[in-house]
Short mmCIF file of C-alpha atoms in Angstrom, two decimals:
data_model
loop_
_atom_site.label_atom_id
_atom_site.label_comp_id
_atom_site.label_asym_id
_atom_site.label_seq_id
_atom_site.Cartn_x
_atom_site.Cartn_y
_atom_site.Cartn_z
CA UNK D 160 -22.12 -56.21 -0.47
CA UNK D 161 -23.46 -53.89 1.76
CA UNK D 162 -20.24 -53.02 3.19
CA UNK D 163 -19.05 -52.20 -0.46
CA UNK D 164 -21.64 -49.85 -1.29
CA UNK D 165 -20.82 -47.85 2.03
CA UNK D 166 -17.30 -47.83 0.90
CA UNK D 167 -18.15 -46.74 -2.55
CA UNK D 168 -20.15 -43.90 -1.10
CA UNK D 169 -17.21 -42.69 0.73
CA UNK D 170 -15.24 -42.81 -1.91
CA UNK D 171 -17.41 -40.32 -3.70
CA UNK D 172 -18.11 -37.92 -1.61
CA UNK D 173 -14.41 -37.36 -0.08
CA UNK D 174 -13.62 -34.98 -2.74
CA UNK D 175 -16.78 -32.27 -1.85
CA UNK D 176 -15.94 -31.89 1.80
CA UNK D 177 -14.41 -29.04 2.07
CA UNK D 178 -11.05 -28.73 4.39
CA UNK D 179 -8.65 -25.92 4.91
CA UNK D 180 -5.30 -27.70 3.83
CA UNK D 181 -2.46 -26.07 6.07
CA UNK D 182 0.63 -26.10 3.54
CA UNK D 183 4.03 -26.90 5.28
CA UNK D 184 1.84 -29.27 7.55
CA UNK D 185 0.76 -32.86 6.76
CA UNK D 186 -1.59 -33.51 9.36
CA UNK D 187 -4.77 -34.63 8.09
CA UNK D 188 -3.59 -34.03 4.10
CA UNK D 189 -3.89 -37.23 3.12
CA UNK D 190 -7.14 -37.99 4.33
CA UNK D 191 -8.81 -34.44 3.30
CA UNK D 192 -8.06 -32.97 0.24
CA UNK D 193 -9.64 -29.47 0.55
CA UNK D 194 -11.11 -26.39 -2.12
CA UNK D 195 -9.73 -23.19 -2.73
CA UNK D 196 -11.56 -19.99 -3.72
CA UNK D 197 -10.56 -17.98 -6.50
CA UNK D 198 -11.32 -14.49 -7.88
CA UNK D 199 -9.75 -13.18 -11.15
CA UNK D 200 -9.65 -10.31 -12.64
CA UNK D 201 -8.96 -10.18 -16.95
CA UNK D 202 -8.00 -7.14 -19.16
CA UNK D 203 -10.56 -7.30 -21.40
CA UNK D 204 -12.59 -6.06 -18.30
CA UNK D 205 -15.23 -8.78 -18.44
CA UNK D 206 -13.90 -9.70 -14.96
CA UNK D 207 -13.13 -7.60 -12.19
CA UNK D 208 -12.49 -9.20 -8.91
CA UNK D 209 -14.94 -11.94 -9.49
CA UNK D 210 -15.42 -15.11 -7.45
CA UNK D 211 -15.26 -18.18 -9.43
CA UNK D 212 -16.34 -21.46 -8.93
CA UNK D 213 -13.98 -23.75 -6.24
CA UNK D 214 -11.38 -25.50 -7.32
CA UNK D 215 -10.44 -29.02 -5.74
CA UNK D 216 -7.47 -30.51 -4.46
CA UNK D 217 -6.72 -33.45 -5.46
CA UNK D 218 -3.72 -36.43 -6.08
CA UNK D 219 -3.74 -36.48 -9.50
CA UNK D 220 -0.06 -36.25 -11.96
CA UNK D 221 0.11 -33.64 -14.63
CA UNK D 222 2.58 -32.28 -16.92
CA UNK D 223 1.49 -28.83 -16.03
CA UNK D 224 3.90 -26.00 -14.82
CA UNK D 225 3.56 -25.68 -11.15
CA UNK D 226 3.58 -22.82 -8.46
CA UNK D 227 4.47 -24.50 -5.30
CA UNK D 228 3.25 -22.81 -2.03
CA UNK D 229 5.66 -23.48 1.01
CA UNK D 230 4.38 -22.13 4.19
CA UNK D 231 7.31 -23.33 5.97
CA UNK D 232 9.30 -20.44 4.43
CA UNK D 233 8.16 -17.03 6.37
CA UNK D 234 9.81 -13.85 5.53
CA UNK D 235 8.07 -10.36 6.00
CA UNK D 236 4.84 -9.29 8.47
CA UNK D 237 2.29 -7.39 6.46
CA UNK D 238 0.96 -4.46 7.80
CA UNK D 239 -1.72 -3.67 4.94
CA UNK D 240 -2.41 -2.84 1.45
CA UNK D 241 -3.84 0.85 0.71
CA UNK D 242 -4.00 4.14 -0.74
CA UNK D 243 -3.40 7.75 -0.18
CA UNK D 244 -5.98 9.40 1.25
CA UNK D 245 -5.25 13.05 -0.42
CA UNK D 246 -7.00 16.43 0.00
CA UNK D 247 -8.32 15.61 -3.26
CA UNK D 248 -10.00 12.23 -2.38
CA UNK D 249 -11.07 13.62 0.66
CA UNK D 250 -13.00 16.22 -1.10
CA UNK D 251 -14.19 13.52 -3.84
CA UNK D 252 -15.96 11.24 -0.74
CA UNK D 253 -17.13 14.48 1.29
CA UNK D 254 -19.51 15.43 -2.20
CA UNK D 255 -21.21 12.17 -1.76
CA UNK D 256 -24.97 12.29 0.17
CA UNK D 257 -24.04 10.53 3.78
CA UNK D 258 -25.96 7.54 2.94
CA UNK D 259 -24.00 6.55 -0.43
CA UNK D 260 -20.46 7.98 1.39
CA UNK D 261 -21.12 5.70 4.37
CA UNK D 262 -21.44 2.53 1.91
CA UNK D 263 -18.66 3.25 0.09
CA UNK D 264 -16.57 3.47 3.44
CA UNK D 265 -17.66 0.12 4.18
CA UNK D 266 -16.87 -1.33 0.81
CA UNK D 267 -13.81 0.22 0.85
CA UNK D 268 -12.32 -0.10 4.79
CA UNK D 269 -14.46 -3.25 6.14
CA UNK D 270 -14.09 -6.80 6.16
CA UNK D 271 -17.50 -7.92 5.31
CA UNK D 272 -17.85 -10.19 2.32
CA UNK D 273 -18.30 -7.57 -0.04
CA UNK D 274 -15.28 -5.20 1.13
CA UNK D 275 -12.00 -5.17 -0.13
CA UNK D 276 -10.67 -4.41 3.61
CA UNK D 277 -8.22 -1.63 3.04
CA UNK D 278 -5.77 -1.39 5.94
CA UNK D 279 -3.07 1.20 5.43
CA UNK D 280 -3.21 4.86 4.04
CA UNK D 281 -0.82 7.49 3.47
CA UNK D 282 -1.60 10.94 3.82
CA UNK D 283 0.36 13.97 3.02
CA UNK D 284 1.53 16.55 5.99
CA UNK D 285 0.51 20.14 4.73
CA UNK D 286 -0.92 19.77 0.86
CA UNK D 287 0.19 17.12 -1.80
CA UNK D 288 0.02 18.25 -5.14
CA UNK D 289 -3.56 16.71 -5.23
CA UNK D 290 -4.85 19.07 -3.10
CA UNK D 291 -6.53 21.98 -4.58
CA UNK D 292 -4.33 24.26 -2.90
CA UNK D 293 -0.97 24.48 -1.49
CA UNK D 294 -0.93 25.04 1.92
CA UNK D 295 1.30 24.12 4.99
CA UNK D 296 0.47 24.02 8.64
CA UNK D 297 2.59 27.37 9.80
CA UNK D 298 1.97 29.82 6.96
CA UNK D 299 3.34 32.91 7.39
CA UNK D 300 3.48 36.86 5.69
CA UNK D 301 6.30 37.01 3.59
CA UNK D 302 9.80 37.93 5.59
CA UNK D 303 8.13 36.42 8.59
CA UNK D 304 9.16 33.26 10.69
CA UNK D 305 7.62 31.58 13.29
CA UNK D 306 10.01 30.05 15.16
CA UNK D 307 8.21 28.64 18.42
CA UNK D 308 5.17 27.22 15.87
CA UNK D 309 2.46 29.49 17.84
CA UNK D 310 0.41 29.75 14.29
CA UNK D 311 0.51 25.77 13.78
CA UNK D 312 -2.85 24.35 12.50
CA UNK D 313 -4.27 21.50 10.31
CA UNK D 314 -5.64 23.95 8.40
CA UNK D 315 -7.73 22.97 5.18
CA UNK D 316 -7.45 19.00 6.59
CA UNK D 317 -10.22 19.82 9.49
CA UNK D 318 -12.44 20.32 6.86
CA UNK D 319 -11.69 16.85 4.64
CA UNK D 320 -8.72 14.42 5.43
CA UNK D 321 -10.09 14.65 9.21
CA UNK D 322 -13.72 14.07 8.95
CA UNK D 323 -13.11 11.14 6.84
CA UNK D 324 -10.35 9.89 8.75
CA UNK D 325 -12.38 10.06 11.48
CA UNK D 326 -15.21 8.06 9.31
CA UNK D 327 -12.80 5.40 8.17
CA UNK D 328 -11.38 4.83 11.88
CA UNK D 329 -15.08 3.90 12.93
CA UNK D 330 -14.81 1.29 10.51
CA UNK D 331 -11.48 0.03 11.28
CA UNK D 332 -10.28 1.92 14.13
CA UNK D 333 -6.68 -0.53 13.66
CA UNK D 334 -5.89 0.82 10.14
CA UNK D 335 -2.27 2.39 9.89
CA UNK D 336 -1.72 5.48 8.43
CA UNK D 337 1.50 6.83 7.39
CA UNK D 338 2.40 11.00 6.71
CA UNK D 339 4.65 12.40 4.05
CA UNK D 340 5.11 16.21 3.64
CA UNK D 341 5.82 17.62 0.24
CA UNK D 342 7.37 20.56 1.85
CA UNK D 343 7.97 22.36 4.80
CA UNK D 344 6.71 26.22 5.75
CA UNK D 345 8.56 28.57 2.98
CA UNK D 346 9.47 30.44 5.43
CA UNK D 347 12.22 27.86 6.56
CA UNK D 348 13.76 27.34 3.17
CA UNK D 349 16.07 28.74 0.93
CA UNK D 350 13.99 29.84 -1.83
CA UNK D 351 11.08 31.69 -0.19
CA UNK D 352 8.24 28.60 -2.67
CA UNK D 353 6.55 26.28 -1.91
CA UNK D 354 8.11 24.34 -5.49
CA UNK D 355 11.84 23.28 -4.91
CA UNK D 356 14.47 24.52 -2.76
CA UNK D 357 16.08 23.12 0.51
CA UNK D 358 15.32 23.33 4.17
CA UNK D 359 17.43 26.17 5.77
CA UNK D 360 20.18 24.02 8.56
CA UNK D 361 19.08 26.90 11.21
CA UNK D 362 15.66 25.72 10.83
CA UNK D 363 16.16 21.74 11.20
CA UNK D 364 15.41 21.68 15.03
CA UNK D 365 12.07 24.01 14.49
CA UNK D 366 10.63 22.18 11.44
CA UNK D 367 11.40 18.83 14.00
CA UNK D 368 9.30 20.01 16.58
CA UNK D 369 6.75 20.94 13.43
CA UNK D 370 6.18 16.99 13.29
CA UNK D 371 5.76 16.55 16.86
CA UNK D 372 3.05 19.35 16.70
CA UNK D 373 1.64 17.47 14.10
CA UNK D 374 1.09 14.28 15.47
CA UNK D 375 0.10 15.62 18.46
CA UNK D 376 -2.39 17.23 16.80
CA UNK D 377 -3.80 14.35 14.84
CA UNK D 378 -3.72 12.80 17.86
CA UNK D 379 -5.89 14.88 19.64
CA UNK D 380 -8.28 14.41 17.07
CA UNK D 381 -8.23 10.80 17.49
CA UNK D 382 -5.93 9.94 14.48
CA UNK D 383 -2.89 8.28 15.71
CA UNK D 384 0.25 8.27 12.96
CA UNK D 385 1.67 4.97 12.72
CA UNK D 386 4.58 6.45 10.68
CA UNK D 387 6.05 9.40 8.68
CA UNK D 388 8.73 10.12 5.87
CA UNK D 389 10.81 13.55 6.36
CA UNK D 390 10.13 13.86 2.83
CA UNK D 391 8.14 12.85 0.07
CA UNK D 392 9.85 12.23 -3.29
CA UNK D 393 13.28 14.14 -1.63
CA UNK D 394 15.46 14.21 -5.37
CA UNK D 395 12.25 15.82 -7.33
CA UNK D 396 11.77 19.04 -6.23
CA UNK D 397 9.72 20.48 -9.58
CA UNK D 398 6.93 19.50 -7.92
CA UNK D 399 4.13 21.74 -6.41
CA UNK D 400 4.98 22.11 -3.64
CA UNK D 401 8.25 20.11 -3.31
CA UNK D 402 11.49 20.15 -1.45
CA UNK D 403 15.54 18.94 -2.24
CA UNK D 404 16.17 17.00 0.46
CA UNK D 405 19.93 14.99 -0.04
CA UNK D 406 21.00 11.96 1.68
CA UNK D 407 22.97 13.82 3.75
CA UNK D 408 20.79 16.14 4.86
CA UNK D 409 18.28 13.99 5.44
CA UNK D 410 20.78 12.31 7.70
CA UNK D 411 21.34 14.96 9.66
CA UNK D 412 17.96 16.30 10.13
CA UNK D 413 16.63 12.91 11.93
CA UNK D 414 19.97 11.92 13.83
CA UNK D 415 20.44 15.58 14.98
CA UNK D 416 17.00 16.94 15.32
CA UNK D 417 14.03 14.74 14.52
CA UNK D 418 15.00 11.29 16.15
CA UNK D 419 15.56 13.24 19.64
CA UNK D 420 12.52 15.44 19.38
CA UNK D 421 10.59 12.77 19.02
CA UNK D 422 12.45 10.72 22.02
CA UNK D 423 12.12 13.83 23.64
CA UNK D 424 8.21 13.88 23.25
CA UNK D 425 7.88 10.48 23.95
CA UNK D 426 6.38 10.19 20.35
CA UNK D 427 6.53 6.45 19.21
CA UNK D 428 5.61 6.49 15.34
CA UNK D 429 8.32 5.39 13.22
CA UNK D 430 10.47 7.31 11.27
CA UNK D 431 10.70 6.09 7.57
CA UNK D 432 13.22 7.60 5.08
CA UNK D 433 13.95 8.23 1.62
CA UNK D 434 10.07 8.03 0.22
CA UNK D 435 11.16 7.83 -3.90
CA UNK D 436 12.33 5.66 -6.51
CA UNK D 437 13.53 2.23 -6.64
CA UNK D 438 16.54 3.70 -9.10
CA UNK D 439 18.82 5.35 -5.73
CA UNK D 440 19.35 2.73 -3.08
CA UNK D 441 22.21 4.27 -2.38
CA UNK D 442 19.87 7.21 -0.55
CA UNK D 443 18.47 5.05 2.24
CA UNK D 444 21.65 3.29 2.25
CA UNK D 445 23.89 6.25 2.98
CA UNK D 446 21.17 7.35 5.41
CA UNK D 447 21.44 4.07 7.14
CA UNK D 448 25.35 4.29 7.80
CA UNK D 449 25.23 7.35 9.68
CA UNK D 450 25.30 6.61 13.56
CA UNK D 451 23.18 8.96 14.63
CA UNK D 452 20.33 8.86 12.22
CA UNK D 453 20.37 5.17 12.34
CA UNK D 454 18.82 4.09 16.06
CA UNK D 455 15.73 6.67 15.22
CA UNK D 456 14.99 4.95 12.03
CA UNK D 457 12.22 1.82 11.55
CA UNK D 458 12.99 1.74 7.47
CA UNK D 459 12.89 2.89 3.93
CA UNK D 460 10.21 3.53 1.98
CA UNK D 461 9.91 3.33 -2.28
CA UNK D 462 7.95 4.27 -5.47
CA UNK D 463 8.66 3.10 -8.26
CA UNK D 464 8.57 5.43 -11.20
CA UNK D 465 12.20 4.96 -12.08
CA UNK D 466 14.59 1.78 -11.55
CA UNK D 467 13.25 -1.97 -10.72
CA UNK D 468 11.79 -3.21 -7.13
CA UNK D 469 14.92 -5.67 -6.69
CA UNK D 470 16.35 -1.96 -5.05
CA UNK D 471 14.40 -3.00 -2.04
CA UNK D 472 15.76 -6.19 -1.27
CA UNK D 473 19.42 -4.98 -1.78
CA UNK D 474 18.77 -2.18 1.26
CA UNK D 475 17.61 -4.97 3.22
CA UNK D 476 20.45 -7.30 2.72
CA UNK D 477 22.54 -4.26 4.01
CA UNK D 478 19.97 -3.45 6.64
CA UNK D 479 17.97 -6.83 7.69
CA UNK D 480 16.88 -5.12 10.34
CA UNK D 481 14.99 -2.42 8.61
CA UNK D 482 11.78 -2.28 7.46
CA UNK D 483 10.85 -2.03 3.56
CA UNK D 484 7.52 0.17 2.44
CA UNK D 485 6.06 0.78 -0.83
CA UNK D 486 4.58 3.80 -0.64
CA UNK D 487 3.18 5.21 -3.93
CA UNK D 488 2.73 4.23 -7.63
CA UNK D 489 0.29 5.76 -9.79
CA UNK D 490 -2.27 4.85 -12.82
CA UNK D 491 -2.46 7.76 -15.06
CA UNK D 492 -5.26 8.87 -17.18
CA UNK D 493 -3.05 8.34 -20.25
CA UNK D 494 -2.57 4.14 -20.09
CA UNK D 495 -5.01 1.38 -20.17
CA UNK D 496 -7.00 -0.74 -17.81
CA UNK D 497 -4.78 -4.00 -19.31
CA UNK D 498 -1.11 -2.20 -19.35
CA UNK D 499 -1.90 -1.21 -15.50
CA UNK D 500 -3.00 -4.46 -13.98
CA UNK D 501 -0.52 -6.26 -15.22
CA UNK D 502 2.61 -4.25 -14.42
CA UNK D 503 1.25 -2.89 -11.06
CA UNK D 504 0.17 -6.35 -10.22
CA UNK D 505 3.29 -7.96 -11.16
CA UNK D 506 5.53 -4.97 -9.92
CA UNK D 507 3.46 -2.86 -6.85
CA UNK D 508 1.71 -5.61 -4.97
CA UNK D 509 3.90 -8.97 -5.94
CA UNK D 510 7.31 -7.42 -6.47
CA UNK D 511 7.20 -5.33 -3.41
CA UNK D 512 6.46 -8.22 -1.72
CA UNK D 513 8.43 -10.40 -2.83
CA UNK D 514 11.27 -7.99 -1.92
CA UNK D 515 10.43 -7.67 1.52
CA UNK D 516 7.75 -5.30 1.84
CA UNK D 517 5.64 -4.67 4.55
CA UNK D 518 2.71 -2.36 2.88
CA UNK D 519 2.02 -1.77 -1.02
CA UNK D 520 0.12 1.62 -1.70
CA UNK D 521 -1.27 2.83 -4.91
CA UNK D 522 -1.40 6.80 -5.40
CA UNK D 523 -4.75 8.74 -5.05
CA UNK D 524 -7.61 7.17 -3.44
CA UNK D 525 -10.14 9.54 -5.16
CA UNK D 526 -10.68 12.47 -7.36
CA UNK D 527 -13.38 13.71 -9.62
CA UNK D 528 -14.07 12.92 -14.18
CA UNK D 529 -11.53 15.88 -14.65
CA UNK D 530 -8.86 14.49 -12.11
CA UNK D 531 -8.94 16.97 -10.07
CA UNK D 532 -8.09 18.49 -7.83
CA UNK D 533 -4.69 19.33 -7.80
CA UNK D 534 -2.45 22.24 -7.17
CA UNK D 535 -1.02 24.68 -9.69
CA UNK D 536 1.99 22.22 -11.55
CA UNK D 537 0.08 19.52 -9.81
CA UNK D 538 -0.74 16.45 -11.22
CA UNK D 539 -3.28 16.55 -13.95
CA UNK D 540 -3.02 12.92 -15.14
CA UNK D 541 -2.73 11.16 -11.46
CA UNK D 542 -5.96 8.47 -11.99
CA UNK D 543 -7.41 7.42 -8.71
CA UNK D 544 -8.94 4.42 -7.15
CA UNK D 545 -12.36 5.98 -7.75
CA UNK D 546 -13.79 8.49 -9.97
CA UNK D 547 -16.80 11.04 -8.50
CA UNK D 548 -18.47 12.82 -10.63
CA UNK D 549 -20.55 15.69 -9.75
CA UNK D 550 -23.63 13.16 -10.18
CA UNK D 551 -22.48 10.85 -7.07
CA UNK D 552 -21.64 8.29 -9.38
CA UNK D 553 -19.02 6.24 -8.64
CA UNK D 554 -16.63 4.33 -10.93
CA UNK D 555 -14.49 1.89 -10.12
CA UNK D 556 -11.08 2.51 -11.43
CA UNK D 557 -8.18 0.16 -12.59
CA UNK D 558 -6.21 0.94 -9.01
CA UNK D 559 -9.37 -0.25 -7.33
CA UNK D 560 -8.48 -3.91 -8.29
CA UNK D 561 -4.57 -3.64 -8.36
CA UNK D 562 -5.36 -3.25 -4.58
CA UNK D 563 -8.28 -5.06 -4.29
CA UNK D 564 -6.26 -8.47 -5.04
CA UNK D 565 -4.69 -8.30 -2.10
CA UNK D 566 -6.15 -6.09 0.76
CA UNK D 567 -9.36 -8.14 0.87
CA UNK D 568 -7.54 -11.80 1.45
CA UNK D 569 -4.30 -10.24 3.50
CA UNK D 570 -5.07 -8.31 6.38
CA UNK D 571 -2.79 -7.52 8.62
CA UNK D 572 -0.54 -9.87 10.63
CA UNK D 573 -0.21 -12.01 7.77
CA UNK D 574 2.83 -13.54 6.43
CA UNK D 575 4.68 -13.74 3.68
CA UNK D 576 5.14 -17.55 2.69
CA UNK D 577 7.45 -19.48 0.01
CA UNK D 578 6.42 -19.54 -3.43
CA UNK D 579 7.93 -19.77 -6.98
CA UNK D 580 7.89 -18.08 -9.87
CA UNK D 581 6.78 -19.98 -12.92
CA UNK D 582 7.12 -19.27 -16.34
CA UNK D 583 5.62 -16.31 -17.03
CA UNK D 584 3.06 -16.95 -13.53
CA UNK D 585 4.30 -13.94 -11.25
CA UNK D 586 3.00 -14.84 -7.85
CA UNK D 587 3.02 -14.01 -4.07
CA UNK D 588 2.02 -15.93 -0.97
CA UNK D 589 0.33 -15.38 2.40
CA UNK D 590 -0.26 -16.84 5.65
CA UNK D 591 -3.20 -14.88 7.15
CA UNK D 592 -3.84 -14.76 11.44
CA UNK D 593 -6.54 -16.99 11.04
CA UNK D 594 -4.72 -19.50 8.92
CA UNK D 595 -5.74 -19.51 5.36
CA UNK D 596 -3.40 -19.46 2.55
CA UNK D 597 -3.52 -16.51 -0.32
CA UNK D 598 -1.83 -16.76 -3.40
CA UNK D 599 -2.02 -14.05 -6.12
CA UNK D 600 -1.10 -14.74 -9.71
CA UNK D 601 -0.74 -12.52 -12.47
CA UNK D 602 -0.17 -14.01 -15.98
CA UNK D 603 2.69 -11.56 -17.61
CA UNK D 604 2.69 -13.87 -20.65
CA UNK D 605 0.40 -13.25 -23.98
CA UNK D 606 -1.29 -16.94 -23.89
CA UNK D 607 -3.62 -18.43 -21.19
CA UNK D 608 -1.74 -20.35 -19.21
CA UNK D 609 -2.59 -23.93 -17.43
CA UNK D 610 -1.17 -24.82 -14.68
CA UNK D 611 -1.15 -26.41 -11.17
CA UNK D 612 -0.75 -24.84 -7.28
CA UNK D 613 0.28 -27.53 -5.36
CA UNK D 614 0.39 -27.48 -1.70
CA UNK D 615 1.38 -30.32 0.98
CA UNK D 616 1.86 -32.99 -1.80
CA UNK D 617 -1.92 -31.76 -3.14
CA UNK D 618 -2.71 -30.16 -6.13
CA UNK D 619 -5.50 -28.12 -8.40
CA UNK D 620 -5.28 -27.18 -11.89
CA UNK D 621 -6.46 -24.26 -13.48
CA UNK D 622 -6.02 -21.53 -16.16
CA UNK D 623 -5.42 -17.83 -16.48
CA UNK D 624 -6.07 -15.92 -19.39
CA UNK D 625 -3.44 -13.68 -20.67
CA UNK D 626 -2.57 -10.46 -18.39
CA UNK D 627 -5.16 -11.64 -16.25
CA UNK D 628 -4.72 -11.56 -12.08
CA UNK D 629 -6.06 -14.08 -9.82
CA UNK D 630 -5.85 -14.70 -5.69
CA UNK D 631 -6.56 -18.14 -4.60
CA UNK D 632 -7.97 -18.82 -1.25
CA UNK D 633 -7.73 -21.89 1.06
#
């Protein structure tokens, strides 16, 4: 009898000890079932990245639609989740006392409990158009060149994107940070502006060296670039500033110039083309068949504002060898808190990934309750992560927890793992260094939706609420 009772007692309590299960692996699955974590965010705002109770494995049958998690399919390394770290949001963080700017740092860049663990940023190379003013590093007096750099300068980023570079890298001194340049000096190109127009050829080897200046500059201020674009958003030149960069051109400017300035300088940070919209894989594609160009390059980088994230995975069927980065999609002021989850969920952070990329980056970072600033034919719409008033206060923006879902449960190192899609359940998978498994779900139906996660022959059930994003943990 007494040997029955002990048994009994077992029995019970097997399902509350809690057990990383290691998907893809059966050792010690059938003995311990395991929890997983969950945090979900809805669109009716009434949850926003909010832990919920844990969920239990166990070996029970259901008729429930399933997401299986297969960790012995590995595809991509992930080098981080992020933002762009503008002029603008520089500016919006540098207002805040040095107390209140020092906590939101940590919230933002740290791994503690309460972070979301940021790990990549963009930043632009001269002024984006969300900087308040349009500047480059070289300016010069009208009709006059520069052509051995001797007036190169940061400029205007000493006095923001630095100092809170420099603030974020005491935080995370590993994060990677990527630069884009909206457009060269105006001195090298055709049109004299800073809006439009195309690099001058006789000026390709100068505005080469221009980046190696640059990085050795950042680099002297303790920033190292992990990677640049030649050119951000190369086919729109209306913006301010902008530049009309072709394929071709862009070919010829890193096989011919770039690539062998850097080899020359011994500079190591990758060289990433094309920077724009998932509609023109044939950009990065052309870029990749040209000989020269193609031994300096690491990969190709996307937005999507036009065409559908599938562009990615065709450039890397061409190119396996290549590297895929999302660089930039925005939230505007104009669309709702529901309509951006879900398709920046479903289309930034688990479509990128799920066609092979290594980073997913929303736009702005920060800006103020006007959305400023930004340049004259700027953008006046662009909604950041974070909105700082003149008041300090701080609001938490939709961007925020598009992010959020994913930077603070896959750091870098982590893997991509096998998963399918469901029904209407769009979902990615993770591996992280330490071992845990990450799933993120967004429900693209208009119904809750039950339904299971099963991993190594285990199982939990739960439900999402319509448009609503969770990531599961275990």
């Amino acid at each position: 009898m007494k040997n029955s009772m002990k048994k009994l007692q077992i029995l019970l309590l097997l399902p509350l000890i809690a057990v990383q299960i290691k998907c893809g692996s059966s050792k010690n699955a059938a003995a311990n079932f395991g929890k997983a974590q969950s945090w979900i965010t809805t669109t009716d705002e009434s949850s926003k990245l909010l832990k919920q109770n844990d969920l239990v494995f166990n070996s029970e049958t259901n008729s429930n639609q399933t997401i299986t998690v297969d960790a012995s399919q590995k595809f991509q390394t992930i080098e981080g989740f992020g933002f762009s770290l503008t002029g603008g949001s520089a500016q919006a963080i540098l207002k805040l006392d040095k107390a209140k700017r020092a906590a939101l740092l940590q919230e933002l860049f740290s791994r503690k409990e309460d972070a979301i663990g940021l790990s990549y940023l963009r930043i632009s190379i001269g002024a984006s158009d969300l900087n308040e003013t349009v500047f480059s590093y070289d300016d010069m007096p009208e009709g006059q060149t520069d052509l051995k750099l001797e007036h190169f300068n940061l400029g205007p980023d000493l006095k923001d994107v630095v100092p809170v570079l420099k603030e974020i890298l005491a935080i995370n001194p590993d994060i990677k940070i990527m630069g884009s340049p909206w457009s060269p000096p105006v001195w090298m190109k055709d049109n004299g502006s800073s809006k439009g127009g195309s690099l001058q050829p006789k000026y390709y080897q100068v505005y080469a060296e221009y980046f190696v200046k640059y990085i050795q500059a950042m680099k002297a201020e303790g920033i190292v670039i992990d990677a640049i674009t030649p050119q951000n958003e190369p086919l729109h030149p209306g913006n301010n500033p902008s530049l009309l960069m072709l394929a071709e051109q862009q070919a010829d400017f890193i096989g011919n110039h770039l690539g062998p300035a850097f080899a020359k300088a011994k500079i190591k940070t990758k060289i990433v083309i094309y920077d724009h919209n998932c509609n023109k894989p044939e950009y990065p594609l052309t870029i990749l068949k040209d000989a020269k160009a193609n031994p300096f390059i690491a990969g190709s980088a996307f937005h999507l504002y036009e065409g559908d994230i599938s562009a990615m995975s065709t450039v890397h069927d061409a190119y396996p060898n290549k590297d895929l980065y999302f660089t930039e999609q925005y939230t505007g002021s104009g669309s709702n808190f529901e309509s951006d989850l879900k398709w920046s969920v479903k289309n930034v952070v688990i479509g990128s990934m799920r066609n092979w990329s290594k980073i997913a980056l929303s736009w702005g970072l920060a800006n103020d309750e006007f959305y400023k600033p930004f340049t004259p034919g700027g953008c006046s719409t662009c909604k950041g992560a974070l909105m700082i008033d003149k008041n300090q206060n701080i609001k938490r923006e939709v961007g925020y927890y598009i992010i959020g879902h994913a930077s603070k449960f896959v750091p870098e190192g982590s893997v991509r793992i096998g998963s399918n899609i469901s029904g209407n359940l769009y979902n990615v998978a993770f591996k992280t260094p330490s071992g845990q498994i990450v799933l993120i779900v967004e429900n693209d139906g208009t119904a809750a939706e039950t339904f299971n996660i099963k991993c190594n022959q285990k199982q939990i059930s739960t439900t999402l609420n319509a448009g609503a994003v969770a990531t599961y943990v275990w």
